[in-house]
Short mmCIF file of C-alpha atoms and ligand atoms in Angstrom, two decimals:
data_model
loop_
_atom_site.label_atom_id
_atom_site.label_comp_id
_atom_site.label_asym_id
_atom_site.label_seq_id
_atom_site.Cartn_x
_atom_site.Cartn_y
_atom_site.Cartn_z
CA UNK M 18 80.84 79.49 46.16
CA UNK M 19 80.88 77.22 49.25
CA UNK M 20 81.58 78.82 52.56
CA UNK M 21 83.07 76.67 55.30
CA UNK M 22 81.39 78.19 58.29
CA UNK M 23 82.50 78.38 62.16
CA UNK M 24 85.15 80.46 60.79
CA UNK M 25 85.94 83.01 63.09
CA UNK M 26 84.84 86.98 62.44
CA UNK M 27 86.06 89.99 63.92
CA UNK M 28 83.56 92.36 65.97
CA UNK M 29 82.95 95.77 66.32
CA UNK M 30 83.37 98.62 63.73
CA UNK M 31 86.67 100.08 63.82
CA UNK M 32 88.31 96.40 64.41
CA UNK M 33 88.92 95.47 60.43
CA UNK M 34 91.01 98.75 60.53
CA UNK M 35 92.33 97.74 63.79
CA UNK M 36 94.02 94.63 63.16
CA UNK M 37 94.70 95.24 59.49
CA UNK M 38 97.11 98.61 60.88
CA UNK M 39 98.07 96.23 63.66
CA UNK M 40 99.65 93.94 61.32
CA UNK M 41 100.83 96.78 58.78
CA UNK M 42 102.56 99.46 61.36
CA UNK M 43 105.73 97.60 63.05
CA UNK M 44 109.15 97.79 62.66
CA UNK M 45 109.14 98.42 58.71
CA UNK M 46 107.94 101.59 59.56
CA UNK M 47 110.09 102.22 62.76
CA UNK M 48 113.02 100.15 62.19
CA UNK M 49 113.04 99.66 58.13
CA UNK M 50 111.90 102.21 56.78
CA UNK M 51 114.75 104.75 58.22
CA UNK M 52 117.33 102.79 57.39
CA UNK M 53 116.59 101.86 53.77
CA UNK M 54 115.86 105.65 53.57
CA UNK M 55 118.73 106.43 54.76
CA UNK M 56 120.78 104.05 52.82
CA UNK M 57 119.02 105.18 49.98
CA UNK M 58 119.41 108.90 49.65
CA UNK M 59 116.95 110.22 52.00
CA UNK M 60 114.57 112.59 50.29
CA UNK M 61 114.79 111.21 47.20
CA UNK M 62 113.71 107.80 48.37
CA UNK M 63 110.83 108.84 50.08
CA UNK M 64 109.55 110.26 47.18
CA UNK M 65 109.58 107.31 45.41
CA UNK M 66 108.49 105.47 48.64
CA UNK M 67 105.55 107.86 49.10
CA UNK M 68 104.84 107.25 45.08
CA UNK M 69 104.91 103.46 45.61
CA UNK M 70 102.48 103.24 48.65
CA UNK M 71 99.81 105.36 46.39
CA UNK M 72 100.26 103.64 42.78
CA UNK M 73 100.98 100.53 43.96
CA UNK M 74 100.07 99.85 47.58
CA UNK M 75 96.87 101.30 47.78
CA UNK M 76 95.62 99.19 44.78
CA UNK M 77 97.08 95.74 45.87
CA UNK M 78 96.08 96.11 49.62
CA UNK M 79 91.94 96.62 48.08
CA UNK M 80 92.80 93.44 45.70
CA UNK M 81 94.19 91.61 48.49
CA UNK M 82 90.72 92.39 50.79
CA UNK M 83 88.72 91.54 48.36
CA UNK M 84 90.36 87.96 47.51
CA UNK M 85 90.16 87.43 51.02
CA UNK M 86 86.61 88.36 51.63
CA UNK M 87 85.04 86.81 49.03
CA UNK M 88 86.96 83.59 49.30
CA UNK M 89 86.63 83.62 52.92
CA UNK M 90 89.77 81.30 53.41
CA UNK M 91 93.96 81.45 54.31
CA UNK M 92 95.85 82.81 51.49
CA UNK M 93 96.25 79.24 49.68
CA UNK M 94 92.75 78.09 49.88
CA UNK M 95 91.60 81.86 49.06
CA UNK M 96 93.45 81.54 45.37
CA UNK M 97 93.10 77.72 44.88
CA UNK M 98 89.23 78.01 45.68
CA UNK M 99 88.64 81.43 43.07
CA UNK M 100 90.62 79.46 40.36
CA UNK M 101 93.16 76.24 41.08
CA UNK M 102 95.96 77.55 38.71
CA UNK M 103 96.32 80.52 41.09
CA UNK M 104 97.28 78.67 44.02
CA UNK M 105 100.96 79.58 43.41
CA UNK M 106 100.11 83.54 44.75
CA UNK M 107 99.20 81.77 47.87
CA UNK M 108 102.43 79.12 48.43
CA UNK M 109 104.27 82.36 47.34
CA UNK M 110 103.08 83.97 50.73
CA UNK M 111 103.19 80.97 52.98
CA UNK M 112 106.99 80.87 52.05
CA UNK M 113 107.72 84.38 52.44
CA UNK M 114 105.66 84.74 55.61
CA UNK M 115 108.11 82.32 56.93
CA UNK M 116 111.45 83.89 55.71
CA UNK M 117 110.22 87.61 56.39
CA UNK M 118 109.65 85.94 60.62
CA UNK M 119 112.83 84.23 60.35
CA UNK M 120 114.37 87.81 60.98
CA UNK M 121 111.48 89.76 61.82
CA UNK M 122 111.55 87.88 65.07
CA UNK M 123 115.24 88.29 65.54
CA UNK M 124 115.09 92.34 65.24
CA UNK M 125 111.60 91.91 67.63
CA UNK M 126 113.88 90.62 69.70
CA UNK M 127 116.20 93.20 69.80
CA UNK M 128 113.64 95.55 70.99
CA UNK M 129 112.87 93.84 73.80
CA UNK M 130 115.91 93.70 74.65
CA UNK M 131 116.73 97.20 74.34
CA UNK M 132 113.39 97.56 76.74
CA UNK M 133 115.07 95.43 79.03
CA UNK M 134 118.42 97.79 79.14
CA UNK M 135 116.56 101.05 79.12
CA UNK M 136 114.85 99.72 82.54
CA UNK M 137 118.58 98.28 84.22
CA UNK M 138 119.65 101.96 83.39
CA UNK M 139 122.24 100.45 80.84
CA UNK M 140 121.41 102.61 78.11
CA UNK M 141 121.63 105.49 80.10
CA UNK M 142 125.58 104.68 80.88
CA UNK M 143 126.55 105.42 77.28
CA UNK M 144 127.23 108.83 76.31
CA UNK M 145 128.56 109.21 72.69
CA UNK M 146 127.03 107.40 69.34
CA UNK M 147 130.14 105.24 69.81
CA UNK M 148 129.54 104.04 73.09
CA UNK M 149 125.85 102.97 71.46
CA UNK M 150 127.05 101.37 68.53
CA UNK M 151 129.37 99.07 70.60
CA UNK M 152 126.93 98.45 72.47
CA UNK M 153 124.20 97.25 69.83
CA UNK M 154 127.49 95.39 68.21
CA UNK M 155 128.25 93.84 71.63
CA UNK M 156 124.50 92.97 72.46
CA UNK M 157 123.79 91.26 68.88
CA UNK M 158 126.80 89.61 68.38
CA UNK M 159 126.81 87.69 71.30
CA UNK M 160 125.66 83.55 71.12
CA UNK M 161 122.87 84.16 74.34
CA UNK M 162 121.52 86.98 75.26
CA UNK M 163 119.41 88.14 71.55
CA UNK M 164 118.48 84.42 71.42
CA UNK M 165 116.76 84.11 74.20
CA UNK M 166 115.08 87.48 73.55
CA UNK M 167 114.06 86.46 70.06
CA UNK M 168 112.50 82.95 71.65
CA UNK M 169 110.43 84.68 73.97
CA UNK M 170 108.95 87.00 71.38
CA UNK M 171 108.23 83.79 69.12
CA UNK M 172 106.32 81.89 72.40
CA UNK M 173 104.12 85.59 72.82
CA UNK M 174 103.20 85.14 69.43
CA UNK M 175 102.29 81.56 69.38
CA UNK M 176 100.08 82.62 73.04
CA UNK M 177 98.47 84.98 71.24
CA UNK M 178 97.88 83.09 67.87
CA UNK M 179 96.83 79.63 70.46
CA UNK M 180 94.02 82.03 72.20
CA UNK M 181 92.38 82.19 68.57
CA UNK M 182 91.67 85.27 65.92
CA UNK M 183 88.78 87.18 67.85
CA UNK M 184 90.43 87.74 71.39
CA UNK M 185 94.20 87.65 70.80
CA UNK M 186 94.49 89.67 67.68
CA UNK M 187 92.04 91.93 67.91
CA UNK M 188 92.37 93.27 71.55
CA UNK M 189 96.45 93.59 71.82
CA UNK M 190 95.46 96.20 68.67
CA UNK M 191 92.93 98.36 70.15
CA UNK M 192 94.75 100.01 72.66
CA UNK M 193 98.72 100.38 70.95
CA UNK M 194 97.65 102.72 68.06
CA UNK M 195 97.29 105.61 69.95
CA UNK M 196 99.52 105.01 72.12
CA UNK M 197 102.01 104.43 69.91
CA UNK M 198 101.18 107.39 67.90
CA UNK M 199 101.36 109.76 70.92
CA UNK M 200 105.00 108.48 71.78
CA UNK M 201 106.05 109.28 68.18
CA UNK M 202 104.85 112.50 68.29
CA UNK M 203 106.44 113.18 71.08
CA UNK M 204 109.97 112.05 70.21
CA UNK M 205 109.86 113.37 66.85
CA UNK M 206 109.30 117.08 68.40
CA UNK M 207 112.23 116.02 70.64
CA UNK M 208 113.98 115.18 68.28
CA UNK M 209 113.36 118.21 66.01
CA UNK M 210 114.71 120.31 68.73
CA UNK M 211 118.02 119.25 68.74
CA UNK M 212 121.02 120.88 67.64
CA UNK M 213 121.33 120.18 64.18
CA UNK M 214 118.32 118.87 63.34
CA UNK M 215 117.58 121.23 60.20
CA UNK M 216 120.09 119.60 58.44
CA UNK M 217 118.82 115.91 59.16
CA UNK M 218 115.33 117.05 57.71
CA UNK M 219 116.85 118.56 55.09
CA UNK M 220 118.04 114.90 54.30
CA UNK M 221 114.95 113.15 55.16
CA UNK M 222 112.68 115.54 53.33
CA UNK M 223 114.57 116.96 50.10
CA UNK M 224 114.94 115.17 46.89
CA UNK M 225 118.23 114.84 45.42
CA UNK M 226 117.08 113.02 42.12
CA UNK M 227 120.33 112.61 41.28
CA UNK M 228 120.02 109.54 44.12
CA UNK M 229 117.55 107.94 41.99
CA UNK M 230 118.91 104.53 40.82
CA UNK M 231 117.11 101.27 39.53
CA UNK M 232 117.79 99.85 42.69
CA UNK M 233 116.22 102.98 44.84
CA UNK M 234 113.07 101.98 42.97
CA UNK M 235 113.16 98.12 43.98
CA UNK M 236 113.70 99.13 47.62
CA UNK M 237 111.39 101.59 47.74
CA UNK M 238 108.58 99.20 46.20
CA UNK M 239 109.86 96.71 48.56
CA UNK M 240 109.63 98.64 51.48
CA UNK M 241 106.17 99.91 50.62
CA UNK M 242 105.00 96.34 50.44
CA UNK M 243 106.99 95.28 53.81
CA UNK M 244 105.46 98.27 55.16
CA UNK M 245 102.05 97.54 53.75
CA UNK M 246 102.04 94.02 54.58
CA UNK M 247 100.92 93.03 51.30
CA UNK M 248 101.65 90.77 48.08
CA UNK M 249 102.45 87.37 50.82
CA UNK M 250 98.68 87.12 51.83
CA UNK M 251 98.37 88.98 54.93
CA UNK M 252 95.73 90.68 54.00
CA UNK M 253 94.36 87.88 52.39
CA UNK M 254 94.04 86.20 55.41
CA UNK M 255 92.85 89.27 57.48
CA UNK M 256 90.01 90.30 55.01
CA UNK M 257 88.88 86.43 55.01
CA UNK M 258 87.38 87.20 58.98
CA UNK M 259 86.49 90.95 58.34
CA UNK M 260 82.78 90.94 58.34
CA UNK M 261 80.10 91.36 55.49
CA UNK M 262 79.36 94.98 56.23
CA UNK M 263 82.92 96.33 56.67
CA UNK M 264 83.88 99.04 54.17
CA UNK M 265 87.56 98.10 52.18
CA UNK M 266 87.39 101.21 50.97
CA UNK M 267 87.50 103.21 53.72
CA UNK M 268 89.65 100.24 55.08
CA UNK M 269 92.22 99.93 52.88
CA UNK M 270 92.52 104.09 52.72
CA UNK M 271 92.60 104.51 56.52
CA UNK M 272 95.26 101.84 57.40
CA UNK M 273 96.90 103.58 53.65
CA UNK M 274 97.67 106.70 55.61
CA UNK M 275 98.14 105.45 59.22
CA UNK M 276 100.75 103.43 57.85
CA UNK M 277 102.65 105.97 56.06
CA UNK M 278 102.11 108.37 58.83
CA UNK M 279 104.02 106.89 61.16
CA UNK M 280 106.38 105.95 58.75
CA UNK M 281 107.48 109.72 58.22
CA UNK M 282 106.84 110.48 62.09
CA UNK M 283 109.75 107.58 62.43
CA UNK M 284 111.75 109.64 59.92
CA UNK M 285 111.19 113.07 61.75
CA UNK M 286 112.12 110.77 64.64
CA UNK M 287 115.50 109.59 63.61
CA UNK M 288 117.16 111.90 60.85
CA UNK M 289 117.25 114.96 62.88
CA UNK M 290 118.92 112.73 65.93
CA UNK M 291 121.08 110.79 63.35
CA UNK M 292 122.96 114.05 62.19
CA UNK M 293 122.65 115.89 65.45
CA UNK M 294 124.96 113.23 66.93
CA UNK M 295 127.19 112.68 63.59
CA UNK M 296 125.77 109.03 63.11
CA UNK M 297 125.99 108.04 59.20
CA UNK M 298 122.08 107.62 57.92
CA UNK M 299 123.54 104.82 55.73
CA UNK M 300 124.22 102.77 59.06
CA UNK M 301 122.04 99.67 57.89
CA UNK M 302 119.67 97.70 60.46
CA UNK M 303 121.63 99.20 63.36
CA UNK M 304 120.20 102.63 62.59
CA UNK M 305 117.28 102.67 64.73
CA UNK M 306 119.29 101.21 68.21
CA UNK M 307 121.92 103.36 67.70
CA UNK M 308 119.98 106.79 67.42
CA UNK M 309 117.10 106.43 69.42
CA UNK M 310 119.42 105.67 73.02
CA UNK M 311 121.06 108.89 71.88
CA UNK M 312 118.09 110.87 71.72
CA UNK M 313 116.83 109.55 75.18
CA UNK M 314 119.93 110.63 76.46
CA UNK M 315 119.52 114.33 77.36
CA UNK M 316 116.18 113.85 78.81
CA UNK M 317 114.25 114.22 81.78
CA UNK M 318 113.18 110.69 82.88
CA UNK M 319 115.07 109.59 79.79
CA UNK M 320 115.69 105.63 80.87
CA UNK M 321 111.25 105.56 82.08
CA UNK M 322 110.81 107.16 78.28
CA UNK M 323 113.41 104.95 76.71
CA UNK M 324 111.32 101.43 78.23
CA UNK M 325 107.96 102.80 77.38
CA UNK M 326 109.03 103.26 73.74
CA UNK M 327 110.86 100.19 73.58
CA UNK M 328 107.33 98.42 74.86
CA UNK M 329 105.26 100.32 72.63
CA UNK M 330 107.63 99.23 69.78
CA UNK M 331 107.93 95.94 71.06
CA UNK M 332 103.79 95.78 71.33
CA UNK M 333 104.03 97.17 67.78
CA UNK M 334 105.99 94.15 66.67
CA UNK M 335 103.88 91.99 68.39
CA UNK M 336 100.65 92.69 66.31
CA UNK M 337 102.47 92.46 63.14
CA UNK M 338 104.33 89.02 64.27
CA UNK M 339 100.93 87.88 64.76
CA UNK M 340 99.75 88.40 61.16
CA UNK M 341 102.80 86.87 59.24
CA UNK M 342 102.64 83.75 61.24
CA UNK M 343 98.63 83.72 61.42
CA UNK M 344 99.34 83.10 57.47
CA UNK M 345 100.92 79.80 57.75
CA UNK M 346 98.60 79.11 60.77
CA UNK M 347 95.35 79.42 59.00
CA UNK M 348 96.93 77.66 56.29
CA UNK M 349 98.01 74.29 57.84
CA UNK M 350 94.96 74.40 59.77
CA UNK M 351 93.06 74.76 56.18
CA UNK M 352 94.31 73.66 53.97
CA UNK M 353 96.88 70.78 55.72
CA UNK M 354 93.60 70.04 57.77
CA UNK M 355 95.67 69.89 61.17
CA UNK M 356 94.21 71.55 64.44
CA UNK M 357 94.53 74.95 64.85
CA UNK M 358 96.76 74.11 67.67
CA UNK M 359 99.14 71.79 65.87
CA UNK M 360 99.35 73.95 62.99
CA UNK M 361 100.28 76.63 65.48
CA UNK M 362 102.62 74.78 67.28
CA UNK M 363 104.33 73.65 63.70
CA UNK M 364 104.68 77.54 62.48
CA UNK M 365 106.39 78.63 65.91
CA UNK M 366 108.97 75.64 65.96
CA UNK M 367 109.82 76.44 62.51
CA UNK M 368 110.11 80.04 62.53
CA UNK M 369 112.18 79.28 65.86
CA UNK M 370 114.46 76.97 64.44
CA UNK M 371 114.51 80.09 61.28
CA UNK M 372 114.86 82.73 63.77
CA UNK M 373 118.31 81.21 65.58
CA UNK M 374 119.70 80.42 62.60
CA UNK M 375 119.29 84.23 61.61
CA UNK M 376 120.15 85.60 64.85
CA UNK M 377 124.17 83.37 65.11
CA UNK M 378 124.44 84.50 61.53
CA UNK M 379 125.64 88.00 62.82
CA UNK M 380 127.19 86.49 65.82
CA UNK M 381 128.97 82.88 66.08
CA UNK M 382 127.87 82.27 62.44
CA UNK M 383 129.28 85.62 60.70
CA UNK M 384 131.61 83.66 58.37
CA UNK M 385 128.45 81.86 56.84
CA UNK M 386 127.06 84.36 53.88
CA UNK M 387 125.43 83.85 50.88
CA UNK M 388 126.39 85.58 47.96
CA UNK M 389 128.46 87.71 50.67
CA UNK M 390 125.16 88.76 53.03
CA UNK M 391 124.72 87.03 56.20
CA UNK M 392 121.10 84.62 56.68
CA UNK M 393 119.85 87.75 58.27
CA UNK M 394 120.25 90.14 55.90
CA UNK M 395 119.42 87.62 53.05
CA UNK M 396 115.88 86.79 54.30
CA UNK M 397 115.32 90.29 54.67
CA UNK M 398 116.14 91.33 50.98
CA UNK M 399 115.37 88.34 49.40
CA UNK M 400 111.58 89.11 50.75
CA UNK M 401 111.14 92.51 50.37
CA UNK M 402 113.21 92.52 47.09
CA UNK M 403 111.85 89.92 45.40
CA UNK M 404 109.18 87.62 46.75
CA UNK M 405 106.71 90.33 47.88
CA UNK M 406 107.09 92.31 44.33
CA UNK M 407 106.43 88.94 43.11
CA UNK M 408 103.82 88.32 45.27
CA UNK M 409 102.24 91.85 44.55
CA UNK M 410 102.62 91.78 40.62
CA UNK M 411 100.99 88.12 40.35
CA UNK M 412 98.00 89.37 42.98
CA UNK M 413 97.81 92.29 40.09
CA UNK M 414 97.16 90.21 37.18
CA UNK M 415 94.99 87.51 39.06
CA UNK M 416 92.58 90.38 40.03
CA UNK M 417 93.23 92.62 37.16
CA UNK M 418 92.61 89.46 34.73
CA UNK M 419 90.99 86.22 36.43
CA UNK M 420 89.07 87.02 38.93
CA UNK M 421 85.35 87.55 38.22
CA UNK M 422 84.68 91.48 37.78
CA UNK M 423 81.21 91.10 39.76
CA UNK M 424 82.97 89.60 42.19
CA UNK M 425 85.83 92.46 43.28
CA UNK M 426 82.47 94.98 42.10
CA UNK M 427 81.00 93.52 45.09
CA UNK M 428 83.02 93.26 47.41
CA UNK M 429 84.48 96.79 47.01
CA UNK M 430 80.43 98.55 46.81
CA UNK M 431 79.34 95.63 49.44
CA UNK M 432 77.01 93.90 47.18
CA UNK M 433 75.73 97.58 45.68
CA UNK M 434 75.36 99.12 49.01
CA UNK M 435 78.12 100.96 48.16
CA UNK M 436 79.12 103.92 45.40
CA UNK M 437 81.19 101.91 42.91
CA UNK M 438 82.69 104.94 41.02
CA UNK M 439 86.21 103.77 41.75
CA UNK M 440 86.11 100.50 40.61
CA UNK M 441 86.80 100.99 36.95
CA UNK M 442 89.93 102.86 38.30
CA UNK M 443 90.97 100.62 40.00
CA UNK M 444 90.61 97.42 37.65
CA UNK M 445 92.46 99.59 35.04
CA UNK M 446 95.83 100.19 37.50
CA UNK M 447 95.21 96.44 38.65
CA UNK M 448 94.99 95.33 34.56
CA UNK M 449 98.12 97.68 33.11
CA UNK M 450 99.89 100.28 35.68
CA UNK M 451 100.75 98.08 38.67
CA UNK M 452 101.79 94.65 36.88
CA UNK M 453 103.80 97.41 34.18
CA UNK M 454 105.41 99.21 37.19
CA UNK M 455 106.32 96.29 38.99
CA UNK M 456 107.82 94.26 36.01
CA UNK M 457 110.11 97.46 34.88
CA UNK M 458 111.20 97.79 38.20
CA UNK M 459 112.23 94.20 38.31
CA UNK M 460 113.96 94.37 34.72
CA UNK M 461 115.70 97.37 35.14
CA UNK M 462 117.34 96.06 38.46
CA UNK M 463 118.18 93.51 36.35
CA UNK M 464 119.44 95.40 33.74
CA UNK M 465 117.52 94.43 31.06
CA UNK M 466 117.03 98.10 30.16
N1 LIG Q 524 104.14 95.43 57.79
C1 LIG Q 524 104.86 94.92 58.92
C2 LIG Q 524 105.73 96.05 59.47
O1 LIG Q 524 105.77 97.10 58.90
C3 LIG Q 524 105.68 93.72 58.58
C4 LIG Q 524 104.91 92.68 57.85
C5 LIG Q 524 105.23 92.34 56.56
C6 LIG Q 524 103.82 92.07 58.46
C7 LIG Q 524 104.51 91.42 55.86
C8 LIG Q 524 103.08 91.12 57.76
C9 LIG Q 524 103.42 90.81 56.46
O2 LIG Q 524 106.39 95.88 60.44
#
C-alpha cells in the first residue's frame, strides 16, 4: 500500500498512550458521564456502562488503531484507501466530529468560566445548591458572557492544532494526567466524607435492575463511545501518527482503564456531594456545576482548589477538543488537499459558527427546539445516540469482514513481533458480538422488539 510520507509521528514511548487518553479522558468522563448516570438510575447504569466499555469499547478502540496504522491517513482517506466502498465510516466521523464540538466547545466553555468565578471569589458567595443552580442558570443563559468563553476555547484549540501534531498535542498531554488524577483523588475522598455520602454511593454503586430500560442500554453504549472517543475516527486519526513499534495492545488496554478510572473517580466525586446537599442526580448537563461549587464550599482554600480543578478540567477539555477537530483537520488537509493551515482555519470557523448557535440555544434562542430539545442538547444525543453507535457498528463489520486478516494480524502482533493469541478473539467479537450488540440495542430503542 502506498505511504504518503512527511507525515508527522509521535515520539517517545509512553506518548501513543499519552495523547490517545488525552483525547479520550475529558468532560464525558467528568461532566457526562455523571449526569447520564445519574439520569439513568445510577448503579444500574454503570453496570451496563462498565459492560459496554469491555464488550464493546475495548474491541472497537484496537479496530480503530489498527485502521489507522496501517492506512496511515485521516479517518476518510484511512477507509477509502483499505477499500473505496468504506469511505462512508470515515464522512460518518468527519460529520459527527463536527456536531459532537458544536457543544463540546460550549460546555468547555463553561469550565473556564467557572475557573474564572472560582478565582473572583464568586463561587465562594453562594451557600445553598440553590444559590448554585441560579447561578449556572444565570451564567448560561445569558447572550455574552458563555460566548465569549466558548470562542476563546475554540481559538486555544485552533493554536494548538496550527503549531502541528508533534509539539501541540503531544506536550499539553504529558503533564495533565497526573495531575488531573491527583485532584480527583483528592475530591472524591472529600467528597466521601461528607455527611450523607453513604447514601449517594449507594446510588452510584448499587444496581437496581429494575432501572434497566432499552434506552439505559443506548446511553450507556453511547456514553462508552463518547467516553472512549471512538466509532467517529479519532482514533483513526491518532493511530495513523503512532509509530511502527508502539504496542495497541497494551495501548488500547491502558487508555481502556485510565479512561474508566476516572470515570468512576468522577462518580465517587459527585454522587456522594449530590445527595449530601439534596441536589436531584437526574439534574441533566447542569449536574457537574452545580455540585462541584458545593463541595468546594466547606473547604480550606476552597476558591484556590475550586480554580485549579476548573484548569485541570479545562486542560482536560483542551486535549480532547484537540482530537475531534484534528479529525476534520487532517481530513481537509488530506483528503480536500488544502494547507494544513487553511484546513485548520476552515474547522475552527465552522465549529465557531456551530458552537454559538448551540450556546443562544439555551439562552436568547430557547424557543428554537427540535423535536422539543434545544440545538445543544440535540447535537449531544444525536452523536452519542446515534452517529457514534453507527459509527462503531459499521467500524465492526469493516474490520470484522473487509479488511484483510493479515493486515489487523499485523498490526495488533507488530508484524509477528508480537504474541498474537488474542487475535482470533478479537476478530470473532469484531465478526458477530459487537455488530449483534450494537444492532439490538438500536432496534430495541426502536422498538422493533
Ligand atoms: N472522549 C472525549 C471525552 O470524554 C470526548 C470525545 C469524543 C473526544 C469523541 C473525541 C471524540 O471528553
Amino acid at each position: 500500500m502506498h505511504t504518503p510520507h512527511n507525515r508527522a509521528q509521535l515520539g517517545g514511548k509512553l506518548s501513543a498512550v499519552l495523547v490517545a487518553a488525552g483525547s479520550s479522558v475529558g468532560l464525558g468522563n467528568i461532566w457526562r458521564f455523571p449526569y447520564v448516570a445519574g439520569d439513568n438510575g445510577g448503579g444500574a447504569f454503570l453496570l451496563v456502562y462498565v459492560l459496554c466499555v469491555a464488550v464493546l469499547g475495548l474491541p472497537l478502540l484496537l479496530a480503530e488503531f489498527s485502521v489507522g496504522r496501517a492506512a496511515k491517513r485521516n479517518a476518510v482517506g484511512a477507509y477509502r484507501s483499505l477499500d473505496r466502498r468504506w469511505s462512508g465510516v470515515g464522512y460518518n466521523g468527519v460529520v459527527a466530529a463536527v456536531l459532537i464540538m458544536g457543544f463540546y466547545f460550549v460546555v468547555a466553555g463553561w469550565t473556564a468560566g467557572y475557573m474564572v468565578r472560582a478565582l473572583t471569589g464568586e463561587l465562594a458567595r453562594c451557600a445553598s445548591a440553590d444559590d448554585y443552580r441560579t447561578l449556572f442558570e444565570r451564567f448560561v443563559g445569558d447572550p455574552w458572557r458563555p460566548l465569549l468563553y466558548t470562542a476563546l476555547f475554540v481559538l486555544a484549540t485552533h493554536f494548538v492544532i496550527a503549531r502541528g501534531v508533534q509539539k501541540g498535542i503531544e506536550r499539553s498531554a504529558r503533564l495533565l494526567m497526573p495531575l488531573l488524577f491527583g485532584a480527583l483523588i483528592v475530591l472524591a475522598v472529600r467528597s466521601l466524607l461528607l455527611p450523607g455520602a453513604a447514601e449517594g454511593m449507594r446510588f452510584f454503586l448499587r444496581p437496581d435492575f429494575a432501572k434497566i430500560t432499552p434506552s439505559t442500554i443506548l446511553v450507556a453504549l453511547g456514553q462508552a463511545f463518547f467516553s472512549l472517543s471512538i466509532g467517529i475516527g479519532t482514533m483513526v486519526t491518532y493511530a495513523s501518527y503512532f509509530r511502527p513499534e508502539a504496542d495497541l495492545r497494551r495501548t488500547a488496554l491502558h487508555v481502556t482503564l485510565l479512561d474508566t478510572l476516572v470515570a468512576l473517580l468522577a462518580g465517587a466525586m459527585i454522587f456522594p456531594a449530590v445527595f449530601s446537599a439534596g441536589i436531584e442526580p437526574s439534574a441533566g448537563p447542569s449536574l457537574v456545576f452545580i455540585t462541584l461549587p458545593s463541595i468546594f464550599n466547606g473547604m480550606t482554600l476552597g476558591p484556590v482548589w475550586s480554580a485549579l480543578f476548573f484548569l485541570l478540567l479545562v486542560l482536560a477539555a483542551l486535549t480532547s477538543t484537540i482530537s475531534l477537530h484534528e479529525v476534520v483537520t487532517a481530513y481537509l488537509h488530506e483528503e480536500r488537499r488544502l494547507a494544513r493551515r487553511t484546513a485548520a482555519r476552515i474547522t475552527t470557523g465552522a465549529t465557531l459558527a456551530l458552537a454559538t448557535a448551540a450556546s443562544l440555544s439555551l439562552g436568547p434562542l430557547r424557543e428554537w427546539t427540535l423535536a422539543g430539545l434545544s440545538l445543544f442538547d440535540s447535537l449531544d444525543f444525536a452523536t452519542a445516540n446515534i452517529l457514534m453507535p453507527a459509527g462503531g457498528f459499521f467500524t465492526c463489520l469493516f474490520v470484522g469482514w473487509r479488511l484483510d486478516r493479515h493486515i489487523f494480524r499485523a498490526e495488533l502482533t507488530n508484524d509477528g513481533r508480537l504474541p498474537g493469541r488474542i487475535v482470533p478473539l478479537l476478530r470473532f467479537l469484531l465478526r458477530y458480538l459487537c455488530p449483534a450488540v450494537v444492532l439490538a440495542v438500536f432496534l430495541d430503542n426502536l422498538g422493533l422488539f
